[in-house]
Amino acid sequence: MGYTNYWHQHNDISDNNWKIIKSEYTNYVQQIAGTKIIDSSTEDTIKFDGGCETFLFSKHAKTIPDYKGQDISLSYCKTRAALYDIFVWYMLTFINKTDPSISISRDI
């Protein structure tokens, strides 16, 4: 049984909003998290691991399903409520505040 964070992304993030989101991750989250996360982000992704599943958020919305009937807007990151969960949830709430079209939720 795990603790999971969910989000729905229907559209690409605008260049301006992506700049804001990436800056918050680089200049705040990475600085606070330090060695608690392993970063492997790219120009168009925020990607880090903290011991369970890797958190991966992309500037670009998924457009091709992996299987028939898949909700391609849905993404998730299972953290088992590990220490890095606070960084995952912080980024999701910041992303949602910056771009409210990204809906977020989590297991309670």
Coordinates of C-alpha atoms in Angstrom, one line a residue:
M1 CA 0.0 0.0 0.0
G2 CA 1.4 3.4 -0.9
Y3 CA 0.9 7.1 -0.6
T4 CA 0.4 8.7 -4.0
N5 CA 0.2 12.2 -5.5
Y6 CA -1.9 12.7 -8.7
W7 CA -2.2 15.4 -11.3
H8 CA -4.0 16.0 -14.5
Q9 CA -2.3 17.9 -17.3
H10 CA -4.4 18.5 -20.5
N11 CA -2.3 21.1 -22.1
D12 CA 1.4 22.2 -22.4
I13 CA 2.6 24.7 -19.9
S14 CA 3.2 28.2 -21.4
D15 CA 6.8 29.3 -21.8
N16 CA 6.3 32.1 -19.2
N17 CA 4.8 29.7 -16.6
W18 CA 7.4 27.0 -17.3
K19 CA 10.1 29.6 -16.6
I20 CA 8.5 30.4 -13.3
I21 CA 8.0 26.7 -12.3
K22 CA 11.5 25.7 -13.3
S23 CA 12.9 28.7 -11.4
E24 CA 11.0 27.7 -8.2
Y25 CA 12.3 24.1 -8.5
T26 CA 15.9 25.1 -9.1
N27 CA 16.2 28.0 -6.8
Y28 CA 14.1 26.8 -3.9
V29 CA 13.2 23.1 -3.9
Q30 CA 16.6 21.8 -5.0
Q31 CA 18.3 24.1 -2.5
I32 CA 16.1 23.0 0.4
A33 CA 16.1 19.3 -0.5
G34 CA 19.9 19.1 -1.1
T35 CA 21.0 15.5 -1.0
K36 CA 17.5 14.2 0.0
I37 CA 16.6 14.0 -3.7
I38 CA 18.5 13.0 -6.8
D39 CA 17.8 15.4 -9.7
S40 CA 17.7 14.3 -13.3
S41 CA 15.7 17.1 -14.8
T42 CA 16.0 18.3 -18.4
E43 CA 15.1 21.6 -20.1
D44 CA 11.5 20.5 -20.4
T45 CA 11.1 18.3 -17.3
I46 CA 11.4 18.4 -13.6
K47 CA 12.5 15.0 -12.5
F48 CA 13.7 13.8 -9.1
D49 CA 13.8 10.8 -7.0
G50 CA 13.7 10.5 -3.2
G51 CA 13.5 6.8 -2.6
C52 CA 10.3 5.4 -4.1
E53 CA 8.9 6.4 -7.5
T54 CA 10.6 9.2 -9.5
F55 CA 8.6 12.4 -9.7
L56 CA 8.4 13.5 -13.4
F57 CA 6.5 16.6 -14.5
S58 CA 6.8 17.7 -18.1
K59 CA 6.2 21.1 -19.8
H60 CA 4.4 19.1 -22.5
A61 CA 1.2 17.3 -22.0
K62 CA 1.1 13.6 -23.1
T63 CA -0.6 13.2 -26.5
I64 CA -0.2 9.5 -27.2
P65 CA -1.7 6.8 -24.9
D66 CA 0.2 3.7 -23.9
Y67 CA -2.9 1.6 -24.1
K68 CA -6.5 1.8 -25.3
G69 CA -8.7 3.8 -23.0
Q70 CA -5.9 5.4 -21.0
D71 CA -6.5 8.8 -19.5
I72 CA -3.4 10.5 -20.9
S73 CA -3.9 13.6 -18.7
L74 CA -3.3 11.6 -15.5
S75 CA 0.1 11.3 -13.9
Y76 CA 1.1 10.2 -10.5
C77 CA 4.0 9.7 -8.1
K78 CA 3.9 7.1 -5.3
T79 CA 6.1 8.3 -2.4
R80 CA 5.0 6.0 0.4
A81 CA 4.9 9.3 2.4
A82 CA 8.8 9.2 2.4
L83 CA 10.7 12.4 3.3
Y84 CA 10.7 13.6 -0.3
D85 CA 6.9 13.6 -0.5
I86 CA 6.9 17.2 0.8
F87 CA 9.0 18.3 -2.2
V88 CA 6.6 16.4 -4.6
W89 CA 3.5 18.0 -3.0
Y90 CA 5.1 21.4 -2.8
M91 CA 6.0 21.4 -6.5
L92 CA 2.5 20.2 -7.4
T93 CA 0.8 22.9 -5.4
F94 CA 3.2 25.5 -6.9
I95 CA 2.5 24.3 -10.4
N96 CA -1.3 24.4 -9.7
K97 CA -1.0 27.9 -8.3
T98 CA 1.0 29.0 -11.4
D99 CA -1.2 27.1 -13.9
P100 CA -4.6 26.3 -12.4
S101 CA -5.5 24.1 -15.4
I102 CA -3.3 21.5 -13.7
S103 CA -5.5 19.7 -11.1
I104 CA -3.8 18.0 -8.2
S105 CA -4.8 15.5 -5.5
R106 CA -3.3 13.1 -3.1
D107 CA -4.1 10.1 -0.9
I108 CA -5.2 11.1 2.6

